[in-house]
């Protein structure tokens, strides 16, 4: 298909949306772990778990949790 992920309607195209997430999700997490390092990546996941337990987490929340660990102090 010639459609960007941003254009996929998660409600009307739920099967396609899920297939894309399942295909790209692991690669995204591998890249984030590679960039942040294993210890920091696991700390970010722990922080997200503590602050958003049982909630959907969008990328901006994940990014905010990560920036605190990558910004020069």
mmCIF file of N, CA, C and O in Angstrom:
data_model
loop_
_atom_site.group_PDB
_atom_site.id
_atom_site.type_symbol
_atom_site.label_atom_id
_atom_site.label_comp_id
_atom_site.label_asym_id
_atom_site.label_seq_id
_atom_site.Cartn_x
_atom_site.Cartn_y
_atom_site.Cartn_z
ATOM 1 N N UNK A 1 0.832 -1.188 0.000
ATOM 2 C CA UNK A 1 0.000 0.000 0.000
ATOM 3 C C UNK A 1 0.867 1.238 0.000
ATOM 4 O O UNK A 1 1.936 1.242 0.587
ATOM 5 N N UNK A 2 0.365 2.293 -0.613
ATOM 6 C CA UNK A 2 1.066 3.570 -0.645
ATOM 7 C C UNK A 2 0.389 4.556 0.287
ATOM 8 O O UNK A 2 -0.221 5.520 -0.139
ATOM 9 N N UNK A 3 0.485 4.293 1.568
ATOM 10 C CA UNK A 3 -0.159 5.117 2.575
ATOM 11 C C UNK A 3 0.792 5.238 3.756
ATOM 12 O O UNK A 3 1.370 4.247 4.188
ATOM 13 N N UNK A 4 0.963 6.452 4.270
ATOM 14 C CA UNK A 4 1.843 6.602 5.423
ATOM 15 C C UNK A 4 1.133 6.095 6.674
ATOM 16 O O UNK A 4 -0.099 6.051 6.740
ATOM 17 N N UNK A 5 1.915 5.751 7.665
ATOM 18 C CA UNK A 5 1.350 5.253 8.916
ATOM 19 C C UNK A 5 0.450 6.304 9.554
ATOM 20 O O UNK A 5 -0.587 5.985 10.133
ATOM 21 N N UNK A 6 0.836 7.591 9.434
ATOM 22 C CA UNK A 6 0.045 8.675 10.021
ATOM 23 C C UNK A 6 -1.346 8.773 9.406
ATOM 24 O O UNK A 6 -2.265 9.278 10.037
ATOM 25 N N UNK A 7 -1.505 8.294 8.191
ATOM 26 C CA UNK A 7 -2.789 8.368 7.501
ATOM 27 C C UNK A 7 -3.701 7.179 7.810
ATOM 28 O O UNK A 7 -4.869 7.190 7.442
ATOM 29 N N UNK A 8 -3.188 6.168 8.468
ATOM 30 C CA UNK A 8 -3.995 4.980 8.774
ATOM 31 C C UNK A 8 -4.957 5.310 9.910
ATOM 32 O O UNK A 8 -4.554 5.789 10.962
ATOM 33 N N UNK A 9 -6.225 5.056 9.692
ATOM 34 C CA UNK A 9 -7.227 5.266 10.716
ATOM 35 C C UNK A 9 -7.282 4.012 11.582
ATOM 36 O O UNK A 9 -7.665 2.941 11.111
ATOM 37 N N UNK A 10 -6.906 4.168 12.837
ATOM 38 C CA UNK A 10 -6.820 2.993 13.717
ATOM 39 C C UNK A 10 -8.176 2.354 13.984
ATOM 40 O O UNK A 10 -8.239 1.185 14.364
ATOM 41 N N UNK A 11 -9.253 3.094 13.795
ATOM 42 C CA UNK A 11 -10.589 2.528 14.002
ATOM 43 C C UNK A 11 -11.084 1.784 12.762
ATOM 44 O O UNK A 11 -11.478 0.625 12.847
ATOM 45 N N UNK A 12 -11.036 2.446 11.610
ATOM 46 C CA UNK A 12 -11.587 1.819 10.404
ATOM 47 C C UNK A 12 -10.612 0.848 9.743
ATOM 48 O O UNK A 12 -11.026 -0.004 8.966
ATOM 49 N N UNK A 13 -9.320 0.988 10.047
ATOM 50 C CA UNK A 13 -8.315 0.092 9.473
ATOM 51 C C UNK A 13 -7.536 -0.592 10.588
ATOM 52 O O UNK A 13 -6.312 -0.687 10.558
ATOM 53 N N UNK A 14 -8.244 -1.105 11.564
ATOM 54 C CA UNK A 14 -7.607 -1.630 12.764
ATOM 55 C C UNK A 14 -6.660 -2.796 12.484
ATOM 56 O O UNK A 14 -5.599 -2.898 13.107
ATOM 57 N N UNK A 15 -7.013 -3.668 11.550
ATOM 58 C CA UNK A 15 -6.144 -4.812 11.252
ATOM 59 C C UNK A 15 -4.819 -4.345 10.659
ATOM 60 O O UNK A 15 -3.749 -4.789 11.090
ATOM 61 N N UNK A 16 -4.881 -3.425 9.704
ATOM 62 C CA UNK A 16 -3.665 -2.890 9.095
ATOM 63 C C UNK A 16 -2.837 -2.129 10.126
ATOM 64 O O UNK A 16 -1.617 -2.273 10.198
ATOM 65 N N UNK A 17 -3.507 -1.327 10.938
ATOM 66 C CA UNK A 17 -2.828 -0.549 11.980
ATOM 67 C C UNK A 17 -2.064 -1.477 12.923
ATOM 68 O O UNK A 17 -0.903 -1.260 13.234
ATOM 69 N N UNK A 18 -2.703 -2.544 13.372
ATOM 70 C CA UNK A 18 -2.069 -3.508 14.281
ATOM 71 C C UNK A 18 -0.898 -4.203 13.614
ATOM 72 O O UNK A 18 0.143 -4.419 14.226
ATOM 73 N N UNK A 19 -1.046 -4.556 12.333
ATOM 74 C CA UNK A 19 0.046 -5.207 11.605
ATOM 75 C C UNK A 19 1.272 -4.304 11.524
ATOM 76 O O UNK A 19 2.403 -4.766 11.697
ATOM 77 N N UNK A 20 1.050 -3.022 11.284
ATOM 78 C CA UNK A 20 2.168 -2.076 11.207
ATOM 79 C C UNK A 20 2.840 -1.952 12.566
ATOM 80 O O UNK A 20 4.071 -1.988 12.679
ATOM 81 N N UNK A 21 2.050 -1.812 13.617
ATOM 82 C CA UNK A 21 2.626 -1.702 14.963
ATOM 83 C C UNK A 21 3.417 -2.943 15.335
ATOM 84 O O UNK A 21 4.522 -2.859 15.891
ATOM 85 N N UNK A 22 2.860 -4.107 15.037
ATOM 86 C CA UNK A 22 3.549 -5.354 15.365
ATOM 87 C C UNK A 22 4.856 -5.494 14.585
ATOM 88 O O UNK A 22 5.831 -6.043 15.093
ATOM 89 N N UNK A 23 4.879 -4.987 13.362
ATOM 90 C CA UNK A 23 6.078 -5.091 12.529
ATOM 91 C C UNK A 23 7.143 -4.071 12.920
ATOM 92 O O UNK A 23 8.335 -4.376 12.905
ATOM 93 N N UNK A 24 6.732 -2.874 13.282
ATOM 94 C CA UNK A 24 7.692 -1.798 13.532
ATOM 95 C C UNK A 24 8.028 -1.595 15.003
ATOM 96 O O UNK A 24 9.080 -1.044 15.323
ATOM 97 N N UNK A 25 7.159 -2.015 15.891
ATOM 98 C CA UNK A 25 7.370 -1.788 17.313
ATOM 99 C C UNK A 25 8.689 -2.324 17.846
ATOM 100 O O UNK A 25 9.455 -1.578 18.474
ATOM 101 N N UNK A 26 9.009 -3.592 17.607
ATOM 102 C CA UNK A 26 10.273 -4.126 18.132
ATOM 103 C C UNK A 26 11.504 -3.378 17.607
ATOM 104 O O UNK A 26 12.437 -3.118 18.370
ATOM 105 N N UNK A 27 11.483 -2.984 16.349
ATOM 106 C CA UNK A 27 12.627 -2.254 15.785
ATOM 107 C C UNK A 27 12.773 -0.892 16.458
ATOM 108 O O UNK A 27 13.892 -0.444 16.742
ATOM 109 N N UNK A 28 11.657 -0.236 16.737
ATOM 110 C CA UNK A 28 11.703 1.060 17.410
ATOM 111 C C UNK A 28 12.319 0.921 18.803
ATOM 112 O O UNK A 28 13.185 1.699 19.200
ATOM 113 N N UNK A 29 11.885 -0.096 19.541
ATOM 114 C CA UNK A 29 12.443 -0.302 20.881
ATOM 115 C C UNK A 29 13.927 -0.665 20.818
ATOM 116 O O UNK A 29 14.710 -0.231 21.666
ATOM 117 N N UNK A 30 14.336 -1.425 19.841
ATOM 118 C CA UNK A 30 15.755 -1.759 19.689
ATOM 119 C C UNK A 30 16.583 -0.507 19.400
ATOM 120 O O UNK A 30 17.675 -0.338 19.941
ATOM 121 N N UNK A 31 16.070 0.372 18.552
ATOM 122 C CA UNK A 31 16.788 1.616 18.254
ATOM 123 C C UNK A 31 16.883 2.505 19.486
ATOM 124 O O UNK A 31 17.941 3.088 19.754
ATOM 125 N N UNK A 32 15.786 2.614 20.242
ATOM 126 C CA UNK A 32 15.809 3.441 21.452
ATOM 127 C C UNK A 32 16.798 2.881 22.471
ATOM 128 O O UNK A 32 17.560 3.629 23.080
ATOM 129 N N UNK A 33 16.807 1.566 22.635
ATOM 130 C CA UNK A 33 17.747 0.952 23.579
ATOM 131 C C UNK A 33 19.182 1.179 23.126
ATOM 132 O O UNK A 33 20.064 1.489 23.936
ATOM 133 N N UNK A 34 19.428 1.067 21.834
ATOM 134 C CA UNK A 34 20.768 1.285 21.300
ATOM 135 C C UNK A 34 21.222 2.722 21.534
ATOM 136 O O UNK A 34 22.368 2.977 21.888
ATOM 137 N N UNK A 35 20.321 3.671 21.348
ATOM 138 C CA UNK A 35 20.652 5.091 21.513
ATOM 139 C C UNK A 35 20.846 5.443 22.985
ATOM 140 O O UNK A 35 21.807 6.123 23.344
ATOM 141 N N UNK A 36 19.937 4.984 23.847
ATOM 142 C CA UNK A 36 19.978 5.356 25.256
ATOM 143 C C UNK A 36 20.940 4.510 26.076
ATOM 144 O O UNK A 36 21.436 4.961 27.106
ATOM 145 N N UNK A 37 21.193 3.291 25.642
ATOM 146 C CA UNK A 37 21.953 2.341 26.444
ATOM 147 C C UNK A 37 20.979 1.509 27.262
ATOM 148 O O UNK A 37 19.889 1.967 27.621
ATOM 149 N N UNK A 38 21.382 0.284 27.547
ATOM 150 C CA UNK A 38 20.469 -0.657 28.203
ATOM 151 C C UNK A 38 19.988 -0.164 29.560
ATOM 152 O O UNK A 38 18.789 -0.207 29.868
ATOM 153 N N UNK A 39 20.897 0.337 30.393
ATOM 154 C CA UNK A 39 20.531 0.743 31.755
ATOM 155 C C UNK A 39 19.547 1.913 31.718
ATOM 156 O O UNK A 39 18.512 1.899 32.394
ATOM 157 N N UNK A 40 19.837 2.926 30.910
ATOM 158 C CA UNK A 40 18.954 4.083 30.819
ATOM 159 C C UNK A 40 17.617 3.702 30.206
ATOM 160 O O UNK A 40 16.562 4.132 30.667
ATOM 161 N N UNK A 41 17.646 2.875 29.163
ATOM 162 C CA UNK A 41 16.417 2.435 28.517
ATOM 163 C C UNK A 41 15.516 1.730 29.521
ATOM 164 O O UNK A 41 14.318 2.010 29.607
ATOM 165 N N UNK A 42 16.081 0.835 30.319
ATOM 166 C CA UNK A 42 15.283 0.129 31.320
ATOM 167 C C UNK A 42 14.767 1.085 32.400
ATOM 168 O O UNK A 42 13.649 0.923 32.892
ATOM 169 N N UNK A 43 15.549 2.108 32.727
ATOM 170 C CA UNK A 43 15.092 3.119 33.690
ATOM 171 C C UNK A 43 13.916 3.906 33.134
ATOM 172 O O UNK A 43 12.966 4.213 33.859
ATOM 173 N N UNK A 44 13.978 4.242 31.852
ATOM 174 C CA UNK A 44 12.874 4.956 31.201
ATOM 175 C C UNK A 44 11.619 4.097 31.229
ATOM 176 O O UNK A 44 10.531 4.575 31.567
ATOM 177 N N UNK A 45 11.748 2.818 30.879
ATOM 178 C CA UNK A 45 10.585 1.921 30.902
ATOM 179 C C UNK A 45 10.011 1.796 32.308
ATOM 180 O O UNK A 45 8.795 1.789 32.496
ATOM 181 N N UNK A 46 10.886 1.742 33.307
ATOM 182 C CA UNK A 46 10.428 1.656 34.692
ATOM 183 C C UNK A 46 9.673 2.922 35.093
ATOM 184 O O UNK A 46 8.621 2.857 35.726
ATOM 185 N N UNK A 47 10.209 4.077 34.691
ATOM 186 C CA UNK A 47 9.547 5.349 35.002
ATOM 187 C C UNK A 47 8.169 5.423 34.341
ATOM 188 O O UNK A 47 7.192 5.839 34.966
ATOM 189 N N UNK A 48 8.093 5.007 33.100
ATOM 190 C CA UNK A 48 6.811 5.012 32.393
ATOM 191 C C UNK A 48 5.835 4.054 33.072
ATOM 192 O O UNK A 48 4.658 4.376 33.248
ATOM 193 N N UNK A 49 6.332 2.910 33.478
ATOM 194 C CA UNK A 49 5.474 1.941 34.170
ATOM 195 C C UNK A 49 4.926 2.535 35.463
ATOM 196 O O UNK A 49 3.744 2.397 35.768
ATOM 197 N N UNK A 50 5.776 3.220 36.214
ATOM 198 C CA UNK A 50 5.343 3.805 37.483
ATOM 199 C C UNK A 50 4.344 4.945 37.274
ATOM 200 O O UNK A 50 3.387 5.082 38.033
ATOM 201 N N UNK A 51 4.575 5.767 36.236
ATOM 202 C CA UNK A 51 3.742 6.956 36.025
ATOM 203 C C UNK A 51 2.499 6.706 35.175
ATOM 204 O O UNK A 51 1.576 7.520 35.198
ATOM 205 N N UNK A 52 2.476 5.622 34.423
ATOM 206 C CA UNK A 52 1.373 5.382 33.495
ATOM 207 C C UNK A 52 0.856 3.944 33.574
ATOM 208 O O UNK A 52 0.418 3.397 32.568
ATOM 209 N N UNK A 53 0.917 3.340 34.724
ATOM 210 C CA UNK A 53 0.506 1.943 34.858
ATOM 211 C C UNK A 53 -0.908 1.745 34.325
ATOM 212 O O UNK A 53 -1.818 2.480 34.685
ATOM 213 N N UNK A 54 -1.053 0.773 33.434
ATOM 214 C CA UNK A 54 -2.330 0.388 32.832
ATOM 215 C C UNK A 54 -2.951 1.478 31.950
ATOM 216 O O UNK A 54 -4.151 1.467 31.705
ATOM 217 N N UNK A 55 -2.139 2.413 31.480
ATOM 218 C CA UNK A 55 -2.619 3.462 30.582
ATOM 219 C C UNK A 55 -1.952 3.305 29.220
ATOM 220 O O UNK A 55 -0.857 2.751 29.122
ATOM 221 N N UNK A 56 -2.595 3.825 28.199
ATOM 222 C CA UNK A 56 -1.937 3.933 26.907
ATOM 223 C C UNK A 56 -0.890 5.020 27.014
ATOM 224 O O UNK A 56 -1.111 6.045 27.656
ATOM 225 N N UNK A 57 0.267 4.787 26.405
ATOM 226 C CA UNK A 57 1.348 5.769 26.434
ATOM 227 C C UNK A 57 1.653 6.170 25.004
ATOM 228 O O UNK A 57 1.976 5.327 24.174
ATOM 229 N N UNK A 58 1.552 7.462 24.730
ATOM 230 C CA UNK A 58 1.878 7.932 23.387
ATOM 231 C C UNK A 58 3.383 8.196 23.293
ATOM 232 O O UNK A 58 4.102 8.180 24.295
ATOM 233 N N UNK A 59 3.850 8.430 22.077
ATOM 234 C CA UNK A 59 5.286 8.598 21.881
ATOM 235 C C UNK A 59 5.810 9.818 22.613
ATOM 236 O O UNK A 59 6.926 9.797 23.134
ATOM 237 N N UNK A 60 5.033 10.886 22.702
ATOM 238 C CA UNK A 60 5.526 12.092 23.375
ATOM 239 C C UNK A 60 5.797 11.833 24.863
ATOM 240 O O UNK A 60 6.750 12.371 25.422
ATOM 241 N N UNK A 61 5.000 10.986 25.499
ATOM 242 C CA UNK A 61 5.259 10.627 26.900
ATOM 243 C C UNK A 61 6.555 9.834 27.019
ATOM 244 O O UNK A 61 7.360 10.046 27.934
ATOM 245 N N UNK A 62 6.752 8.913 26.082
ATOM 246 C CA UNK A 62 7.984 8.139 26.070
ATOM 247 C C UNK A 62 9.176 9.062 25.824
ATOM 248 O O UNK A 62 10.216 8.959 26.476
ATOM 249 N N UNK A 63 9.008 10.002 24.896
ATOM 250 C CA UNK A 63 10.083 10.945 24.581
ATOM 251 C C UNK A 63 10.415 11.815 25.789
ATOM 252 O O UNK A 63 11.595 12.017 26.108
ATOM 253 N N UNK A 64 9.400 12.324 26.478
ATOM 254 C CA UNK A 64 9.651 13.157 27.664
ATOM 255 C C UNK A 64 10.394 12.378 28.740
ATOM 256 O O UNK A 64 11.291 12.898 29.389
ATOM 257 N N UNK A 65 10.039 11.117 28.927
ATOM 258 C CA UNK A 65 10.737 10.289 29.913
ATOM 259 C C UNK A 65 12.188 10.065 29.499
ATOM 260 O O UNK A 65 13.077 10.010 30.341
ATOM 261 N N UNK A 66 12.438 9.972 28.206
ATOM 262 C CA UNK A 66 13.784 9.728 27.696
ATOM 263 C C UNK A 66 14.659 10.964 27.730
ATOM 264 O O UNK A 66 15.845 10.879 28.006
ATOM 265 N N UNK A 67 14.099 12.118 27.427
ATOM 266 C CA UNK A 67 14.888 13.348 27.326
ATOM 267 C C UNK A 67 15.565 13.680 28.642
ATOM 268 O O UNK A 67 16.700 14.145 28.660
ATOM 269 N N UNK A 68 14.891 13.409 29.726
ATOM 270 C CA UNK A 68 15.489 13.670 31.021
ATOM 271 C C UNK A 68 16.781 12.905 31.239
ATOM 272 O O UNK A 68 17.630 13.329 31.995
ATOM 273 N N UNK A 69 16.951 11.803 30.545
ATOM 274 C CA UNK A 69 18.147 11.006 30.690
ATOM 275 C C UNK A 69 19.216 11.339 29.649
ATOM 276 O O UNK A 69 20.353 10.944 29.788
ATOM 277 N N UNK A 70 18.848 12.065 28.594
ATOM 278 C CA UNK A 70 19.828 12.332 27.522
ATOM 279 C C UNK A 70 20.238 13.790 27.462
ATOM 280 O O UNK A 70 21.174 14.131 26.776
ATOM 281 N N UNK A 71 19.555 14.666 28.172
ATOM 282 C CA UNK A 71 19.874 16.088 28.146
ATOM 283 C C UNK A 71 21.078 16.355 29.030
ATOM 284 O O UNK A 71 21.145 15.882 30.157
ATOM 285 N N UNK A 72 22.004 17.180 28.509
ATOM 286 C CA UNK A 72 23.177 17.559 29.316
ATOM 287 C C UNK A 72 22.709 18.352 30.529
ATOM 288 O O UNK A 72 21.811 19.159 30.438
ATOM 289 N N UNK A 73 23.358 18.098 31.633
ATOM 290 C CA UNK A 73 22.967 18.801 32.870
ATOM 291 C C UNK A 73 24.040 19.738 33.299
ATOM 292 O O UNK A 73 25.155 19.622 33.145
#
